[in-house]
Coordinates of C-alpha atoms and ligand atoms in Angstrom, one line a residue:
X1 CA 101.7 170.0 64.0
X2 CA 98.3 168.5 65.3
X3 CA 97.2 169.9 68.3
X4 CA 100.2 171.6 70.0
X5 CA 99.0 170.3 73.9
X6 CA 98.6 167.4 72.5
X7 CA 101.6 165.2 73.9
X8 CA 100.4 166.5 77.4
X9 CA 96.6 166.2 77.0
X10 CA 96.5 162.6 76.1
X11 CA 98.2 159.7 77.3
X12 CA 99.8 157.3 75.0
X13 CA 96.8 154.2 74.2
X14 CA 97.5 151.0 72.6
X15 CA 94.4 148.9 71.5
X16 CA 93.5 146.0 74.1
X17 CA 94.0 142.3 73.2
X18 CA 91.4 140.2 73.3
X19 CA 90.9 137.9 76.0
X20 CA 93.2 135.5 76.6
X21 CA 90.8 132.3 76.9
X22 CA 89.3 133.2 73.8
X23 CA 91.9 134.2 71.6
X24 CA 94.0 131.2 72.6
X25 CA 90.8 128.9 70.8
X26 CA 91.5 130.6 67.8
X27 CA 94.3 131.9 64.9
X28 CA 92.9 135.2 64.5
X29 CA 94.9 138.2 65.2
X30 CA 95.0 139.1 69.0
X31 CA 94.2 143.2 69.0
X32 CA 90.7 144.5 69.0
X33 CA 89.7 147.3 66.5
X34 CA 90.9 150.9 68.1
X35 CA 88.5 153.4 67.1
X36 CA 89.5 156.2 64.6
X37 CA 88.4 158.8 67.4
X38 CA 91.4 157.8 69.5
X39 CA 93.7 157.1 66.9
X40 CA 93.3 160.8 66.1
X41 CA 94.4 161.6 69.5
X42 CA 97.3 159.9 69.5
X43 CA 98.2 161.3 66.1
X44 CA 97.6 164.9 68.1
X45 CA 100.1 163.6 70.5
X46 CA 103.2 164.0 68.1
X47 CA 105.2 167.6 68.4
X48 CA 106.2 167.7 64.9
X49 CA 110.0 167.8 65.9
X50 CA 111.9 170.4 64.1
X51 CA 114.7 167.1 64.2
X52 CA 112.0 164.3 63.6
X53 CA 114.4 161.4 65.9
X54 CA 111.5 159.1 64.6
X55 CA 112.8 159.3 60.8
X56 CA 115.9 158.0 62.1
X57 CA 114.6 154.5 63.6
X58 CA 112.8 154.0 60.2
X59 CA 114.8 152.2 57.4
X60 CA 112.5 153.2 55.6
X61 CA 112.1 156.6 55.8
X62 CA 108.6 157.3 56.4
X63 CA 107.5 160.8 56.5
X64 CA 105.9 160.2 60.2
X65 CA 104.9 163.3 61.8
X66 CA 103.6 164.4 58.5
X67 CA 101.0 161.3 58.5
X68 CA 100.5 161.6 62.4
X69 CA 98.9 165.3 61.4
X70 CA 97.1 164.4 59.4
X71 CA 95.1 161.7 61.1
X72 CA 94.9 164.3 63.5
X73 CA 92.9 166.6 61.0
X74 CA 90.6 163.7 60.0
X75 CA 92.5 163.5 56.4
X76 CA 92.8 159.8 55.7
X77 CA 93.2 160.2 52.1
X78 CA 95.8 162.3 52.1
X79 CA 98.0 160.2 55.0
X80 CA 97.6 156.6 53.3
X81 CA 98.6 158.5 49.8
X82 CA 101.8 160.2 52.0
X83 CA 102.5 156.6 54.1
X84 CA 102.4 154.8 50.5
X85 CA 105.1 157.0 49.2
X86 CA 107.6 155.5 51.7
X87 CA 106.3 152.2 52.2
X88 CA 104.6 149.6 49.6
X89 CA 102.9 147.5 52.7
X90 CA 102.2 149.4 55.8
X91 CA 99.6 146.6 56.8
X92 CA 102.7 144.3 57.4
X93 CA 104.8 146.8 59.0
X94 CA 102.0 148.4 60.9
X95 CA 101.2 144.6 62.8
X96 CA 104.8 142.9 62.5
X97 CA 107.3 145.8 63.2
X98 CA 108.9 146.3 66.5
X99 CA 108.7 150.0 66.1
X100 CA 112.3 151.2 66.1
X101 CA 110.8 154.6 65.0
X102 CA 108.9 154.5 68.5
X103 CA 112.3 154.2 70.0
X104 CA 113.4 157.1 68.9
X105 CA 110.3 159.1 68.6
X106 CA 111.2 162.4 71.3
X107 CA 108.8 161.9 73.2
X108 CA 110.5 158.7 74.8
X109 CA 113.1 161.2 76.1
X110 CA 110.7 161.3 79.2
X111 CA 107.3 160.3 78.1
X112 CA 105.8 157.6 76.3
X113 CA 106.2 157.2 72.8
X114 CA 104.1 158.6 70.0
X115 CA 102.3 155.4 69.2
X116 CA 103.0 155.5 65.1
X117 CA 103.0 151.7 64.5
X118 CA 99.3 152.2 65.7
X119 CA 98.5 154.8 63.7
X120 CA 100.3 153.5 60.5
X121 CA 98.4 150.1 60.4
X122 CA 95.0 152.3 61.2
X123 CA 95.6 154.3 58.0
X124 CA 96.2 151.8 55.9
X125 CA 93.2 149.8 56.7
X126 CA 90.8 151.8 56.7
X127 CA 92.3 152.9 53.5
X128 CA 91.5 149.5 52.3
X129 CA 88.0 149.6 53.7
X130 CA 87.3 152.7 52.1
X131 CA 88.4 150.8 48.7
X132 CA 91.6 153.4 48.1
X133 CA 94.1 150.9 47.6
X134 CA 93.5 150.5 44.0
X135 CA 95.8 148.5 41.5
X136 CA 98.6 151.2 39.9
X137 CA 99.3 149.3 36.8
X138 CA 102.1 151.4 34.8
X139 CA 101.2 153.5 31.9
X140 CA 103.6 152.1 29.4
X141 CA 105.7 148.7 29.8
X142 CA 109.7 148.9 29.0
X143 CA 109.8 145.7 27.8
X144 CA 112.5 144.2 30.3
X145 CA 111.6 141.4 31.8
X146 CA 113.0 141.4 35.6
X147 CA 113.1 137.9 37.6
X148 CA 112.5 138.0 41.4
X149 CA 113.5 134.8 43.5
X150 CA 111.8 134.5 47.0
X151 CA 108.4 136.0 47.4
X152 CA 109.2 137.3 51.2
X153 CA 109.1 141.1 52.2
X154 CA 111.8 142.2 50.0
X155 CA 111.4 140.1 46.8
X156 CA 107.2 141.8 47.0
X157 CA 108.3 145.3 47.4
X158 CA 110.9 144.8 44.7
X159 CA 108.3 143.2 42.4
X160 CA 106.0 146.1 43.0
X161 CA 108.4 149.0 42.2
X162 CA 109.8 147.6 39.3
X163 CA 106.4 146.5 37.6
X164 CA 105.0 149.9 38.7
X165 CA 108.2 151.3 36.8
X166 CA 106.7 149.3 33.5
X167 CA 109.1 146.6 33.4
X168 CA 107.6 143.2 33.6
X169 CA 108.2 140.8 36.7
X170 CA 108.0 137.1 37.6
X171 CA 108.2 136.5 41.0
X172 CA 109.8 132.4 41.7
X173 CA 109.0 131.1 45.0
X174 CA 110.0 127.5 45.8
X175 CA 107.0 127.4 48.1
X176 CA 104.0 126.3 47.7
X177 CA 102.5 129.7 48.3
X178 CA 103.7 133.7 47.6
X179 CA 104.5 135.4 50.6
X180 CA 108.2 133.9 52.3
X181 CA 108.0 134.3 55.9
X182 CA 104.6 136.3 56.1
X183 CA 103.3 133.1 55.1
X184 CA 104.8 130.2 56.6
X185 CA 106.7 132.2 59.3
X186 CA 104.7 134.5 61.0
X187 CA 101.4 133.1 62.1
X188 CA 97.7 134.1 61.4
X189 CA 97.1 135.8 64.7
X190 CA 99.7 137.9 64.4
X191 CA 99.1 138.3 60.8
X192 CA 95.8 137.2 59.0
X193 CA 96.8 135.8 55.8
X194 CA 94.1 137.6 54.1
X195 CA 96.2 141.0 54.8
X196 CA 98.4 139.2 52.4
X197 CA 96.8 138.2 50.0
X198 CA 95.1 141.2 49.0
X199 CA 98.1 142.9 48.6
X200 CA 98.9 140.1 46.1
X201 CA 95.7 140.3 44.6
X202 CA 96.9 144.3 43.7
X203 CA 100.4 143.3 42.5
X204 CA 98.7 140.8 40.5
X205 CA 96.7 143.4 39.2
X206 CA 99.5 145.3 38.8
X207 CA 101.5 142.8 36.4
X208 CA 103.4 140.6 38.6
X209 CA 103.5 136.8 37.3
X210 CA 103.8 134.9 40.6
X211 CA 105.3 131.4 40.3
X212 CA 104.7 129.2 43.0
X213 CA 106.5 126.0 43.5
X214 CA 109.4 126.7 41.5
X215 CA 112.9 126.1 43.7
X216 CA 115.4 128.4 41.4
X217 CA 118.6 125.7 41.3
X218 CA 116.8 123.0 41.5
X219 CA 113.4 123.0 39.3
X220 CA 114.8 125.7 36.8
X221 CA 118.5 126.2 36.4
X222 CA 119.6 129.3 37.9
X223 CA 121.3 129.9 34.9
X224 CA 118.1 130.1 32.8
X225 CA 117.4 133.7 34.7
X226 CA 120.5 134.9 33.2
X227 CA 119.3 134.0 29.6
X228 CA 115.6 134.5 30.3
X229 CA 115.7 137.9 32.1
X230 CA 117.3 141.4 31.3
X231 CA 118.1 141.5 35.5
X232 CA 117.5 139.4 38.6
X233 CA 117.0 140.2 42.3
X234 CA 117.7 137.6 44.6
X235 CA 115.6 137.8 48.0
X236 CA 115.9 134.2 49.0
X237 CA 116.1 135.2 52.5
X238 CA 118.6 133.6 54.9
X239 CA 116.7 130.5 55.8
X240 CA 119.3 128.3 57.0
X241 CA 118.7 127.9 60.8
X242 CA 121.6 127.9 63.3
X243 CA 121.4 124.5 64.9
X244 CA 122.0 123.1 68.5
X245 CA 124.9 120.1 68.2
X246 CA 124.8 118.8 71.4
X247 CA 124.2 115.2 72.9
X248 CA 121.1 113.6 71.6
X249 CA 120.1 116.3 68.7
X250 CA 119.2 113.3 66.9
X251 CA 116.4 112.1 69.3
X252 CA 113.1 112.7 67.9
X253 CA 111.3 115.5 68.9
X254 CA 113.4 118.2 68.7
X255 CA 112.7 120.1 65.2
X256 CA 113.8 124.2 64.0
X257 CA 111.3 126.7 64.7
X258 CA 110.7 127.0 60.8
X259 CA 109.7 122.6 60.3
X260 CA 106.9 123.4 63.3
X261 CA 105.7 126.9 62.2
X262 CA 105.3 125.9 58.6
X263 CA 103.1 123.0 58.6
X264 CA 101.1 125.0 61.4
X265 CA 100.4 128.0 58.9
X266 CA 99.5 125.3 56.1
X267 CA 96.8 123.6 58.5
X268 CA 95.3 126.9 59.5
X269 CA 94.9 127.9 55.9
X270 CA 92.9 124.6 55.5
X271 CA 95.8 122.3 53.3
X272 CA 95.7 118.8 55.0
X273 CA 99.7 118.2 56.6
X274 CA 100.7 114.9 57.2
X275 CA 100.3 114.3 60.8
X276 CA 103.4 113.6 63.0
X277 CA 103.3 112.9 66.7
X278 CA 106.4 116.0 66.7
X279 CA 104.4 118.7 64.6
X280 CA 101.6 118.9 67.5
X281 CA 101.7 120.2 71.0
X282 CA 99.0 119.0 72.6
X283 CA 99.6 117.6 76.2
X284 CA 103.1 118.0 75.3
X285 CA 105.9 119.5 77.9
X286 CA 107.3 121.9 75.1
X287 CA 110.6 123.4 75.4
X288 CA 111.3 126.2 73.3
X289 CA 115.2 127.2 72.7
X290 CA 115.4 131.0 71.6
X291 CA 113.9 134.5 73.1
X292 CA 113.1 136.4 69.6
X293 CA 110.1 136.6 67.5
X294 CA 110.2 132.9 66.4
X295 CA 110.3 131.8 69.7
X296 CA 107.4 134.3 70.4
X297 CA 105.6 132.8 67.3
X298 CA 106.1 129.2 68.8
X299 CA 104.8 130.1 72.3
X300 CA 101.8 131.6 70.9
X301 CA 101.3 127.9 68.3
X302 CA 102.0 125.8 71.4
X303 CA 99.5 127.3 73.7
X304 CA 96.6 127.1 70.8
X305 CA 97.5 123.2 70.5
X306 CA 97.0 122.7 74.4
X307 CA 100.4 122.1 75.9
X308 CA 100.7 120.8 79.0
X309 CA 103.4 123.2 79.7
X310 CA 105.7 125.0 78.1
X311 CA 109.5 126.7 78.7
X312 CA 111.1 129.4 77.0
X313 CA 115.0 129.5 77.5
X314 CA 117.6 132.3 76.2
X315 CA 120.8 132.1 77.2
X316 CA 121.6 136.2 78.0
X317 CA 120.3 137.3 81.0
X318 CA 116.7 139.1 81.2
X319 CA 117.0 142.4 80.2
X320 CA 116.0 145.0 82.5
X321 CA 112.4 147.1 82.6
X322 CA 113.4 150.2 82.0
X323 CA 117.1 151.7 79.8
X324 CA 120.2 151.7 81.5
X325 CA 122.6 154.5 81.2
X326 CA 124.7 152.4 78.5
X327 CA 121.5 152.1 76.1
X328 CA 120.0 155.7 76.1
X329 CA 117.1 157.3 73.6
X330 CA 117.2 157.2 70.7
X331 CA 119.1 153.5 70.7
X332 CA 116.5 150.7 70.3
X333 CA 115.8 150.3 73.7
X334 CA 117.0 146.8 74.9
X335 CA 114.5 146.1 77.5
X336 CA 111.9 143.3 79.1
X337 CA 109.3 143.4 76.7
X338 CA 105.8 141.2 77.0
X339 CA 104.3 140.2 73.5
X340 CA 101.0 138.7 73.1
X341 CA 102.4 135.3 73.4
X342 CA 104.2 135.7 76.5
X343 CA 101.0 137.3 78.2
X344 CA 99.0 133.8 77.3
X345 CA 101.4 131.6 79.4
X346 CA 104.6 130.1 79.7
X347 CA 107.3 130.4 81.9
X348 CA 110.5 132.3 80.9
X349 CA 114.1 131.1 81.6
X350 CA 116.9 133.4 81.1
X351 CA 120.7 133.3 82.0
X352 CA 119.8 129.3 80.9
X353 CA 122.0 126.7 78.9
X354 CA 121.3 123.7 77.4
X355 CA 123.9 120.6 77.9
X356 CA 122.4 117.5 77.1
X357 CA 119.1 116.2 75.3
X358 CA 118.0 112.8 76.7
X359 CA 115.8 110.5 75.7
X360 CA 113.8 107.3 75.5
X361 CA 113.1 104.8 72.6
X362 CA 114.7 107.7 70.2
X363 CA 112.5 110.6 71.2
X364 CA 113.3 113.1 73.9
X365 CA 112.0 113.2 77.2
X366 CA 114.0 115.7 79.0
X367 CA 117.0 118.3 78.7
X368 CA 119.5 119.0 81.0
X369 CA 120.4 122.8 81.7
X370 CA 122.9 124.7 83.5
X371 CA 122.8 128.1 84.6
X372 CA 125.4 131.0 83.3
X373 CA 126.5 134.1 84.1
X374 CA 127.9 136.5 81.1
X375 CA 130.9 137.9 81.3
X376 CA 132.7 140.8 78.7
X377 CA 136.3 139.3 78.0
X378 CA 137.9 141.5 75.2
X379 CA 134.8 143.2 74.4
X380 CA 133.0 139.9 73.6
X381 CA 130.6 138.1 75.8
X382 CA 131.2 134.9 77.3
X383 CA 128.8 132.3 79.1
X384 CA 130.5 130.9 82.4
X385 CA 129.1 127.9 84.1
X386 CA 127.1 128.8 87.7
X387 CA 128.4 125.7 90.0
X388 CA 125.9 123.4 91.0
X389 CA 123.3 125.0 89.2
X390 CA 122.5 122.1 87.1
X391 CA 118.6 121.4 86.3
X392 CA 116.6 119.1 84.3
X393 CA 113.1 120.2 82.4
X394 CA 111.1 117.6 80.9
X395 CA 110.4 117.7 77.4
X396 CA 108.1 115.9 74.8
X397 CA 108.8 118.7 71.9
X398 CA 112.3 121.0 71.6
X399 CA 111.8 124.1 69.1
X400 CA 115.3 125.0 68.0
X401 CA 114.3 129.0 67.3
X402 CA 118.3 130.5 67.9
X403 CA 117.8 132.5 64.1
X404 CA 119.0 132.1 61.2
X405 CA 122.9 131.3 60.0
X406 CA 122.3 133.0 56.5
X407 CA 121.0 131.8 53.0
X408 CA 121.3 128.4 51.8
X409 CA 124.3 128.0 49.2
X410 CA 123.7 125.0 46.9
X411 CA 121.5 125.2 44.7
X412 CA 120.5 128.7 43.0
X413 CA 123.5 130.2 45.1
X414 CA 126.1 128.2 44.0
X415 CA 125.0 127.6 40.4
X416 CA 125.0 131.6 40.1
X417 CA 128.5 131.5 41.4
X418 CA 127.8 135.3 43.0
X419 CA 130.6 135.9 46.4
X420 CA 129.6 136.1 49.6
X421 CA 130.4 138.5 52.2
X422 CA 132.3 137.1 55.4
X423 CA 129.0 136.2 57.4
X424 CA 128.3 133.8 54.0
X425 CA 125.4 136.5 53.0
X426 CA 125.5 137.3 49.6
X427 CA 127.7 140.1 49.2
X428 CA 126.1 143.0 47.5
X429 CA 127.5 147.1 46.7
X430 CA 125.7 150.2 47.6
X431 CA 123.2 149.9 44.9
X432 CA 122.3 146.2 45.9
X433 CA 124.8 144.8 42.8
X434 CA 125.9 141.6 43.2
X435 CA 129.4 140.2 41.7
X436 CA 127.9 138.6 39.1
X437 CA 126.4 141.4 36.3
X438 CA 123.0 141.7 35.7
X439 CA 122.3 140.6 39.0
X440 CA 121.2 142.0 42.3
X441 CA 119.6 141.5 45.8
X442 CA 118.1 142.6 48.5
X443 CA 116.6 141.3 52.1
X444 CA 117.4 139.2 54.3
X445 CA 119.7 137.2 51.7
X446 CA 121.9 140.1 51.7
X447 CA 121.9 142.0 55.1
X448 CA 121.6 138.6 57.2
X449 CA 118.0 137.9 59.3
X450 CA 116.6 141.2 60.0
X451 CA 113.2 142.8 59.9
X452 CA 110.6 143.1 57.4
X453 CA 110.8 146.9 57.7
X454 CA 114.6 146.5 56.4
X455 CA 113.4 143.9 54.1
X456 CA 111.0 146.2 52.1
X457 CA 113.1 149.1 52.5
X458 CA 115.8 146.7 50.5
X459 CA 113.4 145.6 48.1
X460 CA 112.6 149.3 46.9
X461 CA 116.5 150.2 47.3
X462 CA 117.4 147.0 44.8
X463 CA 114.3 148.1 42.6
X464 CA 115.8 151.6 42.2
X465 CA 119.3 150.3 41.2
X466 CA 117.5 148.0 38.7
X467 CA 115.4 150.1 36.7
X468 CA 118.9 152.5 36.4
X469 CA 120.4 149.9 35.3
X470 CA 117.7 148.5 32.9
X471 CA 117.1 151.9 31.8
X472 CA 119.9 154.3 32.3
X473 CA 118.2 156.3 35.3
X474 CA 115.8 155.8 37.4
X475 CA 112.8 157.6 39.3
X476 CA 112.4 155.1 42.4
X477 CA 113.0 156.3 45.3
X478 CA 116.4 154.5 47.4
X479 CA 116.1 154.6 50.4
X480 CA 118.8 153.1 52.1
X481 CA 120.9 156.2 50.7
X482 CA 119.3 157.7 53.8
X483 CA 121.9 155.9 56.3
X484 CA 118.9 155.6 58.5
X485 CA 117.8 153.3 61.1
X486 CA 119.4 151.7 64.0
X487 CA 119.6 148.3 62.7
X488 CA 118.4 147.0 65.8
X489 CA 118.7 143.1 65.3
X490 CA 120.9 143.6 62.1
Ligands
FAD1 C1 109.0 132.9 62.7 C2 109.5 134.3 62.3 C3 108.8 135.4 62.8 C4 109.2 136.7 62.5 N1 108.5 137.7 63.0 C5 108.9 139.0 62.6 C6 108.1 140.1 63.1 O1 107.2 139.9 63.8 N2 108.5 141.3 62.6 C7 109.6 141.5 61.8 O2 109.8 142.7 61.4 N3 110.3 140.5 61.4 C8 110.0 139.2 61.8 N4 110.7 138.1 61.3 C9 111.8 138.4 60.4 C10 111.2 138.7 59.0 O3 110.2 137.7 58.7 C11 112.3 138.6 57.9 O4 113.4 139.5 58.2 C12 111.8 138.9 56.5 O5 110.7 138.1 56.2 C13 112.9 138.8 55.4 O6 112.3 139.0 54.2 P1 113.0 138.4 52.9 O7 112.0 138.8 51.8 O8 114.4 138.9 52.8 O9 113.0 136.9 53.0 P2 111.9 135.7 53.4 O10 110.7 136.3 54.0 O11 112.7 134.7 54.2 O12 111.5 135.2 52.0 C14 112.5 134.5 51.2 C15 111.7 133.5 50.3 O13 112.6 133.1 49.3 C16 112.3 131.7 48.9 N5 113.4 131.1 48.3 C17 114.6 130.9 48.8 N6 115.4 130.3 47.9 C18 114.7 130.1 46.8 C19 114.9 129.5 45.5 N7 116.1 129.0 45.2 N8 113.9 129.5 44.6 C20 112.7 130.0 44.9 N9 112.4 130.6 46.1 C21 113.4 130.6 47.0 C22 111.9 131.1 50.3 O14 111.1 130.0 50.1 C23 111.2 132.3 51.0 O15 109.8 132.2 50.8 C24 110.4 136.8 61.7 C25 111.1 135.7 61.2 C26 110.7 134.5 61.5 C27 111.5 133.3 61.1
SF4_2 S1 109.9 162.1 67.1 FE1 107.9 161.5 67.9 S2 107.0 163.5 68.5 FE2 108.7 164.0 67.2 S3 107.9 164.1 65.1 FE3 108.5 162.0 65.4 S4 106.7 160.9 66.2 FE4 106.3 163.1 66.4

């Protein structure tokens, strides 16, 4: 344990953001640097629980209060070398993750949180500053060649253990660039893609063939993987977004999250995207249809175009500041939370439905809403009308971000011929085995949308069961063995 007063000397500290009329000019990422010196205090603020709650939020397993310690003792070396154990990419959890291990650290009981998400992504860069993420090519190759589709979360951490493990991997991404929703999801100031790509610039190192531009199904047979490759992992994510039919869906203007937030991504890396009057929000009355992390990607897009407003509607009602008594620690705590997006502007609606898109000369101009009130009928909710609470918003651009429905099935899916579970994810065992032999997955093409902490926890899982079966047995760690983690938004 660090320092043993620690939790009660030192309150918990976050980094600040950086102002909001400047960041909101800009894509880079919104936190300013947090000096190691305070870092180390808030490592000194965790007790070292004889029961560590914190292991149990992380799907991942990371060995926390071991790392927190040693931050505390001024021992970087030795925590990014402990942190790496667990977790191929702490720079992407350790920016992206909503902390389910804060949720549950003990400390929450009646304190503030140990403030590990902090901590993690200050080890791991300055582990990358000091130059000690180095490429760990394996000593001797198998020969097995392993294909990966979808170059998300889980297909990279996959990749990684399995060429680590000697066998050699292709990675086929139908995009344009490696990365799946780190690239053309999440944007550049919540992630630089520079974090990125010098984690592919290692893999790379490393062995991994990246293939860009290759849509498995439809460029390449999926069969081919079958007769090219000893084993496959499917990560293609489940990239099929749930959709709003309602009156005038078909006006113009009203796009999923995903056709807004990729071309964004592409023009801040510098590719020139065909202009459309609906992939821009300047001056624009923007409605955005969701409350997650898409919608919170969007918000954050729309105010660096320069809308001229901009609503954010979710049908529940707002969840309340603090826990009640029906979601106690450690549960993920289902509360109001502000994200960097939300503190630039905006105006949030909850408790809000949408009826009716309507519009002029085929492009939206306004939606009209209704208020509801949810009610529990045989343990499910239901959304009743409010009487006379009917309102309508102008709109110039609608962002459909409601998630995801699951992966898409023709194509690689359906050529492959592997069953899906009942949600229409690809149905995988314990070990990540699809029902087709040779052939696994992992991610969000398996578990349904989820988090990239569960995504790379998958990833290694899959790359376990792989190499055992490649090889008999297998060294890689699994980590969804563990039965860990709360699977908040699973
Ligand atoms: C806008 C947005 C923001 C998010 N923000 C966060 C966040 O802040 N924190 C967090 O924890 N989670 C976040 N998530 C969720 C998180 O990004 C996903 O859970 C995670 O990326 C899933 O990883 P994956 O590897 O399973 O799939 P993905 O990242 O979806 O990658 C799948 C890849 O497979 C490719 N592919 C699919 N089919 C084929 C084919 N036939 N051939 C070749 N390639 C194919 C796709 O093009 C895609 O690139 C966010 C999601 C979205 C949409
Ligand atoms: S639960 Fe919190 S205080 Fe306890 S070991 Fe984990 S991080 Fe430290």
């Amino acid at each position: 344990m660090g320092k043993p007063s620690g939790f009660i000397e030192f309150p918990r500290e976050l980094p600040t953001r950086r102002p909001i009329p400047e960041r909101v000019h800009d894509y880079l990422e919104v936190y300013n640097p947090f000096p190691d010196e305070k870092l180390k205090a808030q490592g000194a603020r965790c007790m070292d629980c004889g029961i560590p709650f914190c292991h149990q939020g992380c799907p991942l397993g990371n060995l926390i209060p071991d790392w927190n310690d040693l931050v505390y003792r001024d021992q970087w070396r030795m925590a990014i070398d402990r942190l790496h154990e667990t977790n191929n990419f702490p720079e992407f959890t350790g920016r992206l993750c909503p902390a389910p291990c804060e949720a549950s650290c003990v400390l929450g009981i009646n304190s503030d949180p140990v403030t590990i998400k902090q901590i993690e992504v200050g080890i791991i860069d300055r582990a990358w500053d000091e130059g000690w993420v180095q490429p760990e090519p394996p000593k001797t190759l198998t020969g097995k060649k392993v294909a990966v589709v979808g170059s998300g979360p889980a297909g990279l951490a996959a990749a990684q253990q399995l060429a680590r493990a000697g066998h050699s991997v292709t990675v086929f991404e139908r995009a344009d660039r490696i990365g799946g929703l780190l690239r053309y999801g999440i944007p550049d100031f919540k992630m630089e893609k520079r974090v990125l790509d010098r984690r592919l610039g290692q893999m790379e190192a490393e062995g991994v063939v990246f293939k860009a531009g290759v849509n498995i199904g439809v460029d390449m047979p999926a069969e081919a993987l079958l007769s090219e490759f000893d084993a496959v992992c499917l990560c293609g994510g489940a990239t099929q977004a749930r959709d709003l039919p309602i009156e005038g869906r078909a006006l113009g203007g009203i796009l999923p999250a995903m056709d807004f937030l990729t071309p964004q991504n592409q023009r801040v890396a510098g590719d020139a995207v065909p202009e459309s009057p609906h992939l821009h929000a300047k001056d624009k009355h923007v409605i955005i249809i969701g409350g997650g992390d898409t919608g919170a990607d969007c918000l954050g897009t729309v105010h660096r175009h320069g809308c001229a407003s901009v609503h954010q509607f979710e049908i529940v009602p707002r969840p309340p500041d603090t826990r009640t008594p029906t979601n106690p620690w450690p549960q993920w705590s289902n509360v109001f939370r502000v994200s960097a997006a939300h503190e630039e502007g905006g105006v949030r609606e909850y408790a809000i439905n949408t009826k009716r898109f309507v519009g002029e000369n085929g492009r939206v101009t306004s939606l009209e809403t209704v208020r509801v009130e949810m009610v529990v009928e045989n343990g499910r909710p239901k959304f009743v009308e409010v009487p006379g609470s009917a309102k309508v918003y102008q709109a110039d651009l609608v962002l459909l971000a409601m998630g995801f429905v699951g992966p898409e099935r023709p194509g690689m899916l359906e050529q492959l011929g592997v069953a899906l579970d009942p949600m229409g994810n690809v149905k995988s065992d314990a070990d990540r085995r699809t029902s087709v032999d040779k052939i696994f997955t992992a991610g969000d093409m398996t578990r349904g949308q989820s988090l990239i902490v569960w995504a790379i926890a998958e990833g290694r899982h899959a790359a376990a069961s792989i190499d055992s079966f490649l090889m008999g047995s297998s060294d890689l760690p699994r980590p969804l063995d563990h039965g860990n983690g709360l699977r908040p938004f699973a």
